[in-house]
DNA sequence: ATTTGATGTTAGTGGCGACTAACCGAAACG
DNA sequence: CGTTTCGGTTAGTCGCCACTAACATCAAAT
């Protein structure tokens, strides 16, 4: 240990390792979304990334940690995105439009992650659940803050209910994505969801 | 067996049995909503209704059947409700308003069931899943039918996306219900959700 | 009053799957 | 180069929990 904060070796081994870790998280999100956290074995998860079984333990301390990483990463990504948006947009209208656009983009683009996040919270260990809840609460408060400037007539509790309702609307893609037959293109879906969300929040 | 369709004995035993069955389904919905289907053991489920362990097998062939009963019952209740609504209301506006009111009432009143229905589909055995999907598809088509009369300008695929988005919005109570602190009364929440859903669908 | 059968009980059993152990080959590093 | 460390392997182990067995009890038919 030389001193202080290390950035260190961009060694070839560590790169492959980072790749594998990302691949595991990706595959896990898809598998968990399709068959549920409990319905996926570590052997299957390993097989999905081309290694088999307990190799996952070289990257995560256990199955629960994989789930935790997916959920916490997602919550942090959402929060970061929201704060980036809020740092830029001045007026409440522009801010809300940007928040909606960002959230819809995320939900449509990472439908698997959204599905897992909505379904498997109950399976999280207390520590990870707490971390995720904290991130989510802050995220909600950013929305409520913007809504409050737009709708000062409404109570904060009502605004919170409205924010959650908007999330439910925007997060609906995992459900409609499972319908058979012709589905509209992703861009079309984004447009619809953005429009509906705006209208619902402004009603 | 005397003949044909039997209605038979409203015997005291069969009444207690029906009660117990209902109690099991109720407790199961609450437990599954709180800790997830996989996170609940049959012993716990039994304990929640005052019997312990394998007594559940006197009422259901297995744990999976309990989940299936909850989900299929819920889907059937929603479908029945929608068809009752559509049999009464003449104009598309009135029909949509009534559909929204009914669905919101159900979602807010039976938040546990809604939560389980949204989260645990993946755990269903194929037969039950198929039955549930059929019921749900018909339910969606009723909504799309009404929307189509109100918004003939929009393509059916878009209407289906909109219907799913509306469900996500109306089903958001299980999520907002978990927030700490003062929450608005159920009737207030219903009003907010009805208003937002209407606005989103009409936008 | 007797028999039947439904609803419970407690004590197993069996399988599945997360996790551990022991061992390999090859980067990384002096 | 020698050695360490890392990412992988295969072969267990261990605990949990859905389900089964065997038995008790009491409503309900006869």
PDB file of C-alpha atoms in Angstrom, chain B:
ATOM      1  CA  UNK B   1     -75.363 -39.124  -5.722  1.00  0.00           C
ATOM      2  CA  UNK B   2     -78.981 -38.303  -6.364  1.00  0.00           C
ATOM      3  CA  UNK B   3     -78.716 -36.667  -9.768  1.00  0.00           C
ATOM      4  CA  UNK B   4     -77.256 -33.809 -11.792  1.00  0.00           C
ATOM      5  CA  UNK B   5     -75.992 -30.636 -10.138  1.00  0.00           C
ATOM      6  CA  UNK B   6     -75.767 -30.798  -6.384  1.00  0.00           C
ATOM      7  CA  UNK B   7     -76.093 -27.795  -4.105  1.00  0.00           C
ATOM      8  CA  UNK B   8     -76.338 -29.920  -0.979  1.00  0.00           C
ATOM      9  CA  UNK B   9     -75.614 -29.711   2.673  1.00  0.00           C
ATOM     10  CA  UNK B  10     -74.852 -26.301   4.159  1.00  0.00           C
ATOM     11  CA  UNK B  11     -73.408 -28.447   6.922  1.00  0.00           C
ATOM     12  CA  UNK B  12     -71.645 -26.753   9.811  1.00  0.00           C
ATOM     13  CA  UNK B  13     -68.395 -28.491   8.991  1.00  0.00           C
ATOM     14  CA  UNK B  14     -68.359 -27.270   5.422  1.00  0.00           C
ATOM     15  CA  UNK B  15     -68.919 -23.736   6.643  1.00  0.00           C
ATOM     16  CA  UNK B  16     -65.936 -23.810   8.956  1.00  0.00           C
ATOM     17  CA  UNK B  17     -63.973 -25.275   6.100  1.00  0.00           C
ATOM     18  CA  UNK B  18     -64.926 -22.454   3.740  1.00  0.00           C
ATOM     19  CA  UNK B  19     -63.971 -19.963   6.442  1.00  0.00           C
ATOM     20  CA  UNK B  20     -60.592 -21.540   6.945  1.00  0.00           C
ATOM     21  CA  UNK B  21     -59.926 -21.620   3.235  1.00  0.00           C
ATOM     22  CA  UNK B  22     -60.749 -17.923   2.965  1.00  0.00           C
ATOM     23  CA  UNK B  23     -58.608 -17.170   6.018  1.00  0.00           C
ATOM     24  CA  UNK B  24     -55.670 -19.000   4.470  1.00  0.00           C
ATOM     25  CA  UNK B  25     -55.990 -17.064   1.231  1.00  0.00           C
ATOM     26  CA  UNK B  26     -56.208 -13.806   3.151  1.00  0.00           C
ATOM     27  CA  UNK B  27     -53.202 -14.514   5.333  1.00  0.00           C
ATOM     28  CA  UNK B  28     -51.247 -15.806   2.368  1.00  0.00           C
ATOM     29  CA  UNK B  29     -51.860 -12.623   0.389  1.00  0.00           C
ATOM     30  CA  UNK B  30     -50.612 -10.534   3.304  1.00  0.00           C
ATOM     31  CA  UNK B  31     -47.561 -12.723   3.940  1.00  0.00           C
ATOM     32  CA  UNK B  32     -46.637 -13.070   0.260  1.00  0.00           C
ATOM     33  CA  UNK B  33     -46.984  -9.313  -0.193  1.00  0.00           C
ATOM     34  CA  UNK B  34     -44.732  -8.623   2.767  1.00  0.00           C
ATOM     35  CA  UNK B  35     -41.994 -11.187   2.314  1.00  0.00           C
ATOM     36  CA  UNK B  36     -42.522 -12.700  -1.114  1.00  0.00           C
ATOM     37  CA  UNK B  37     -43.889 -16.123  -2.060  1.00  0.00           C
ATOM     38  CA  UNK B  38     -40.514 -17.812  -1.648  1.00  0.00           C
ATOM     39  CA  UNK B  39     -39.919 -16.136   1.699  1.00  0.00           C
ATOM     40  CA  UNK B  40     -42.958 -17.673   3.380  1.00  0.00           C
ATOM     41  CA  UNK B  41     -43.016 -21.238   4.696  1.00  0.00           C
ATOM     42  CA  UNK B  42     -46.108 -23.380   5.009  1.00  0.00           C
ATOM     43  CA  UNK B  43     -45.569 -23.499   8.758  1.00  0.00           C
ATOM     44  CA  UNK B  44     -45.763 -19.724   8.934  1.00  0.00           C
ATOM     45  CA  UNK B  45     -48.823 -19.675   6.730  1.00  0.00           C
ATOM     46  CA  UNK B  46     -50.524 -22.209   8.924  1.00  0.00           C
ATOM     47  CA  UNK B  47     -49.542 -20.345  12.071  1.00  0.00           C
ATOM     48  CA  UNK B  48     -51.036 -17.157  10.665  1.00  0.00           C
ATOM     49  CA  UNK B  49     -54.485 -18.763  10.653  1.00  0.00           C
ATOM     50  CA  UNK B  50     -54.071 -20.626  13.922  1.00  0.00           C
ATOM     51  CA  UNK B  51     -53.340 -24.102  12.606  1.00  0.00           C
ATOM     52  CA  UNK B  52     -49.867 -25.316  12.229  1.00  0.00           C
ATOM     53  CA  UNK B  53     -47.994 -26.666   9.267  1.00  0.00           C
ATOM     54  CA  UNK B  54     -49.329 -29.358   7.022  1.00  0.00           C
ATOM     55  CA  UNK B  55     -52.965 -28.624   7.851  1.00  0.00           C
ATOM     56  CA  UNK B  56     -52.896 -26.396   4.788  1.00  0.00           C
ATOM     57  CA  UNK B  57     -52.882 -29.574   2.689  1.00  0.00           C
ATOM     58  CA  UNK B  58     -56.445 -30.255   3.835  1.00  0.00           C
ATOM     59  CA  UNK B  59     -57.469 -27.147   1.894  1.00  0.00           C
ATOM     60  CA  UNK B  60     -55.004 -26.889  -0.970  1.00  0.00           C
ATOM     61  CA  UNK B  61     -52.960 -29.490  -2.793  1.00  0.00           C
ATOM     62  CA  UNK B  62     -49.780 -27.510  -2.141  1.00  0.00           C
ATOM     63  CA  UNK B  63     -48.136 -24.148  -1.666  1.00  0.00           C
ATOM     64  CA  UNK B  64     -48.292 -23.379  -5.364  1.00  0.00           C
ATOM     65  CA  UNK B  65     -52.037 -23.921  -5.385  1.00  0.00           C
ATOM     66  CA  UNK B  66     -52.472 -21.257  -2.700  1.00  0.00           C
ATOM     67  CA  UNK B  67     -50.657 -18.739  -4.856  1.00  0.00           C
ATOM     68  CA  UNK B  68     -52.588 -19.828  -7.920  1.00  0.00           C
ATOM     69  CA  UNK B  69     -55.902 -19.415  -6.104  1.00  0.00           C
ATOM     70  CA  UNK B  70     -55.004 -15.874  -5.039  1.00  0.00           C
ATOM     71  CA  UNK B  71     -53.930 -14.810  -8.514  1.00  0.00           C
ATOM     72  CA  UNK B  72     -56.679 -16.513 -10.485  1.00  0.00           C
ATOM     73  CA  UNK B  73     -59.357 -15.316  -8.073  1.00  0.00           C
ATOM     74  CA  UNK B  74     -58.064 -11.772  -8.369  1.00  0.00           C
ATOM     75  CA  UNK B  75     -57.962 -11.867 -12.151  1.00  0.00           C
ATOM     76  CA  UNK B  76     -61.455 -13.292 -12.274  1.00  0.00           C
ATOM     77  CA  UNK B  77     -62.752 -10.688  -9.842  1.00  0.00           C
ATOM     78  CA  UNK B  78     -61.318  -7.914 -11.977  1.00  0.00           C
ATOM     79  CA  UNK B  79     -62.759  -9.372 -15.159  1.00  0.00           C
ATOM     80  CA  UNK B  80     -66.181  -9.944 -13.607  1.00  0.00           C
ATOM     81  CA  UNK B  81     -66.212  -6.412 -12.263  1.00  0.00           C
ATOM     82  CA  UNK B  82     -65.314  -4.952 -15.630  1.00  0.00           C
ATOM     83  CA  UNK B  83     -68.038  -6.909 -17.389  1.00  0.00           C
ATOM     84  CA  UNK B  84     -70.595  -5.863 -14.794  1.00  0.00           C
ATOM     85  CA  UNK B  85     -69.552  -2.265 -15.350  1.00  0.00           C
ATOM     86  CA  UNK B  86     -69.747  -2.538 -19.127  1.00  0.00           C
ATOM     87  CA  UNK B  87     -73.184  -4.108 -18.983  1.00  0.00           C
ATOM     88  CA  UNK B  88     -74.511  -0.998 -17.267  1.00  0.00           C
ATOM     89  CA  UNK B  89     -72.829   2.050 -18.682  1.00  0.00           C
ATOM     90  CA  UNK B  90     -73.903   3.229 -22.084  1.00  0.00           C
ATOM     91  CA  UNK B  91     -71.580   6.001 -23.235  1.00  0.00           C
ATOM     92  CA  UNK B  92     -67.845   5.407 -23.596  1.00  0.00           C
ATOM     93  CA  UNK B  93     -67.132   8.262 -21.177  1.00  0.00           C
ATOM     94  CA  UNK B  94     -69.307   6.785 -18.465  1.00  0.00           C
ATOM     95  CA  UNK B  95     -67.911   3.329 -19.100  1.00  0.00           C
ATOM     96  CA  UNK B  96     -64.298   4.472 -18.797  1.00  0.00           C
ATOM     97  CA  UNK B  97     -65.035   6.468 -15.673  1.00  0.00           C
ATOM     98  CA  UNK B  98     -66.732   3.431 -14.156  1.00  0.00           C
ATOM     99  CA  UNK B  99     -63.875   1.106 -15.156  1.00  0.00           C
ATOM    100  CA  UNK B 100     -61.376   3.455 -13.544  1.00  0.00           C
ATOM    101  CA  UNK B 101     -63.433   3.807 -10.404  1.00  0.00           C
ATOM    102  CA  UNK B 102     -63.830   0.050 -10.103  1.00  0.00           C
ATOM    103  CA  UNK B 103     -60.179  -0.760 -10.706  1.00  0.00           C
ATOM    104  CA  UNK B 104     -58.919   1.904  -8.312  1.00  0.00           C
ATOM    105  CA  UNK B 105     -61.337   0.717  -5.664  1.00  0.00           C
ATOM    106  CA  UNK B 106     -60.036  -2.810  -6.064  1.00  0.00           C
ATOM    107  CA  UNK B 107     -56.365  -1.811  -6.081  1.00  0.00           C
ATOM    108  CA  UNK B 108     -56.603   0.416  -3.027  1.00  0.00           C
ATOM    109  CA  UNK B 109     -58.850  -1.990  -1.151  1.00  0.00           C
ATOM    110  CA  UNK B 110     -56.864  -5.137  -1.889  1.00  0.00           C
ATOM    111  CA  UNK B 111     -53.356  -3.741  -2.072  1.00  0.00           C
ATOM    112  CA  UNK B 112     -51.851  -7.011  -0.869  1.00  0.00           C
ATOM    113  CA  UNK B 113     -53.481  -9.018  -3.618  1.00  0.00           C
ATOM    114  CA  UNK B 114     -52.407  -6.478  -6.224  1.00  0.00           C
ATOM    115  CA  UNK B 115     -48.845  -6.582  -4.964  1.00  0.00           C
ATOM    116  CA  UNK B 116     -48.751 -10.366  -5.136  1.00  0.00           C
ATOM    117  CA  UNK B 117     -50.331 -10.364  -8.579  1.00  0.00           C
ATOM    118  CA  UNK B 118     -47.693  -7.988  -9.898  1.00  0.00           C
ATOM    119  CA  UNK B 119     -44.735  -9.697  -8.288  1.00  0.00           C
ATOM    120  CA  UNK B 120     -45.262 -13.422  -8.223  1.00  0.00           C
ATOM    121  CA  UNK B 121     -46.537 -14.297 -11.686  1.00  0.00           C
ATOM    122  CA  UNK B 122     -43.173 -15.844 -12.394  1.00  0.00           C
ATOM    123  CA  UNK B 123     -43.687 -18.424  -9.638  1.00  0.00           C
ATOM    124  CA  UNK B 124     -46.925 -19.790 -11.092  1.00  0.00           C
ATOM    125  CA  UNK B 125     -47.043 -23.236 -12.628  1.00  0.00           C
ATOM    126  CA  UNK B 126     -47.747 -23.163 -16.375  1.00  0.00           C
ATOM    127  CA  UNK B 127     -51.391 -24.190 -16.139  1.00  0.00           C
ATOM    128  CA  UNK B 128     -52.341 -21.504 -13.645  1.00  0.00           C
ATOM    129  CA  UNK B 129     -50.247 -18.943 -15.464  1.00  0.00           C
ATOM    130  CA  UNK B 130     -52.083 -19.664 -18.671  1.00  0.00           C
ATOM    131  CA  UNK B 131     -55.462 -19.359 -16.999  1.00  0.00           C
ATOM    132  CA  UNK B 132     -54.479 -16.074 -15.411  1.00  0.00           C
ATOM    133  CA  UNK B 133     -53.063 -14.693 -18.641  1.00  0.00           C
ATOM    134  CA  UNK B 134     -56.287 -15.537 -20.456  1.00  0.00           C
ATOM    135  CA  UNK B 135     -58.380 -13.715 -17.879  1.00  0.00           C
ATOM    136  CA  UNK B 136     -56.027 -10.738 -17.926  1.00  0.00           C
ATOM    137  CA  UNK B 137     -55.970 -10.548 -21.693  1.00  0.00           C
ATOM    138  CA  UNK B 138     -59.748 -10.386 -21.799  1.00  0.00           C
ATOM    139  CA  UNK B 139     -59.719  -7.717 -19.116  1.00  0.00           C
ATOM    140  CA  UNK B 140     -57.272  -5.637 -21.124  1.00  0.00           C
ATOM    141  CA  UNK B 141     -59.362  -6.061 -24.254  1.00  0.00           C
ATOM    142  CA  UNK B 142     -62.395  -4.632 -22.467  1.00  0.00           C
ATOM    143  CA  UNK B 143     -60.386  -1.538 -21.596  1.00  0.00           C
ATOM    144  CA  UNK B 144     -59.027  -1.287 -25.131  1.00  0.00           C
ATOM    145  CA  UNK B 145     -62.558  -1.618 -26.483  1.00  0.00           C
ATOM    146  CA  UNK B 146     -63.779   1.333 -24.446  1.00  0.00           C
ATOM    147  CA  UNK B 147     -60.680   3.384 -25.232  1.00  0.00           C
ATOM    148  CA  UNK B 148     -61.126   2.647 -28.912  1.00  0.00           C
ATOM    149  CA  UNK B 149     -64.564   4.243 -28.896  1.00  0.00           C
ATOM    150  CA  UNK B 150     -63.192   7.279 -27.062  1.00  0.00           C
ATOM    151  CA  UNK B 151     -59.990   7.656 -29.043  1.00  0.00           C
ATOM    152  CA  UNK B 152     -60.620   6.287 -32.538  1.00  0.00           C
ATOM    153  CA  UNK B 153     -57.654   8.368 -33.683  1.00  0.00           C
ATOM    154  CA  UNK B 154     -55.182   6.032 -31.951  1.00  0.00           C
ATOM    155  CA  UNK B 155     -53.926   2.633 -33.072  1.00  0.00           C
ATOM    156  CA  UNK B 156     -54.910  -0.424 -31.077  1.00  0.00           C
ATOM    157  CA  UNK B 157     -51.316  -1.157 -30.106  1.00  0.00           C
ATOM    158  CA  UNK B 158     -51.004   2.309 -28.640  1.00  0.00           C
ATOM    159  CA  UNK B 159     -54.262   1.855 -26.768  1.00  0.00           C
ATOM    160  CA  UNK B 160     -52.934  -1.366 -25.283  1.00  0.00           C
ATOM    161  CA  UNK B 161     -49.789   0.395 -24.117  1.00  0.00           C
ATOM    162  CA  UNK B 162     -51.975   3.093 -22.618  1.00  0.00           C
ATOM    163  CA  UNK B 163     -54.151   0.581 -20.819  1.00  0.00           C
ATOM    164  CA  UNK B 164     -51.116  -1.099 -19.270  1.00  0.00           C
ATOM    165  CA  UNK B 165     -49.742   2.277 -18.268  1.00  0.00           C
ATOM    166  CA  UNK B 166     -53.039   3.093 -16.590  1.00  0.00           C
ATOM    167  CA  UNK B 167     -52.905  -0.201 -14.685  1.00  0.00           C
ATOM    168  CA  UNK B 168     -49.417   0.645 -13.498  1.00  0.00           C
ATOM    169  CA  UNK B 169     -50.629   3.991 -12.269  1.00  0.00           C
ATOM    170  CA  UNK B 170     -53.701   2.623 -10.517  1.00  0.00           C
ATOM    171  CA  UNK B 171     -51.722  -0.266  -9.028  1.00  0.00           C
ATOM    172  CA  UNK B 172     -49.167   2.058  -7.480  1.00  0.00           C
ATOM    173  CA  UNK B 173     -50.716   1.946  -4.000  1.00  0.00           C
ATOM    174  CA  UNK B 174     -48.691  -1.035  -2.806  1.00  0.00           C
ATOM    175  CA  UNK B 175     -45.585   1.067  -3.436  1.00  0.00           C
ATOM    176  CA  UNK B 176     -46.708   4.369  -1.964  1.00  0.00           C
ATOM    177  CA  UNK B 177     -48.281   2.521   0.947  1.00  0.00           C
ATOM    178  CA  UNK B 178     -44.829   1.562   2.170  1.00  0.00           C
ATOM    179  CA  UNK B 179     -43.717   5.160   2.648  1.00  0.00           C
ATOM    180  CA  UNK B 180     -43.222   6.284   6.226  1.00  0.00           C
ATOM    181  CA  UNK B 181     -44.993   9.188   7.863  1.00  0.00           C
ATOM    182  CA  UNK B 182     -48.470  10.601   7.360  1.00  0.00           C
ATOM    183  CA  UNK B 183     -50.352   9.120   4.448  1.00  0.00           C
ATOM    184  CA  UNK B 184     -53.573  10.491   3.012  1.00  0.00           C
ATOM    185  CA  UNK B 185     -56.793   8.626   3.714  1.00  0.00           C
ATOM    186  CA  UNK B 186     -57.797   5.826   1.356  1.00  0.00           C
ATOM    187  CA  UNK B 187     -60.627   7.879  -0.120  1.00  0.00           C
ATOM    188  CA  UNK B 188     -58.222  10.731  -0.867  1.00  0.00           C
ATOM    189  CA  UNK B 189     -55.856   8.337  -2.585  1.00  0.00           C
ATOM    190  CA  UNK B 190     -58.699   6.918  -4.638  1.00  0.00           C
ATOM    191  CA  UNK B 191     -59.669  10.390  -5.782  1.00  0.00           C
ATOM    192  CA  UNK B 192     -56.127  11.264  -6.791  1.00  0.00           C
ATOM    193  CA  UNK B 193     -55.606   8.036  -8.701  1.00  0.00           C
ATOM    194  CA  UNK B 194     -58.927   8.290 -10.522  1.00  0.00           C
ATOM    195  CA  UNK B 195     -58.195  11.833 -11.587  1.00  0.00           C
ATOM    196  CA  UNK B 196     -54.662  11.053 -12.725  1.00  0.00           C
ATOM    197  CA  UNK B 197     -55.711   7.943 -14.621  1.00  0.00           C
ATOM    198  CA  UNK B 198     -58.453   9.773 -16.467  1.00  0.00           C
ATOM    199  CA  UNK B 199     -56.135  12.619 -17.375  1.00  0.00           C
ATOM    200  CA  UNK B 200     -53.403  10.290 -18.592  1.00  0.00           C
ATOM    201  CA  UNK B 201     -55.750   8.288 -20.784  1.00  0.00           C
ATOM    202  CA  UNK B 202     -57.370  11.385 -22.268  1.00  0.00           C
ATOM    203  CA  UNK B 203     -54.118  13.180 -23.032  1.00  0.00           C
TER     204      UNK B 203
END
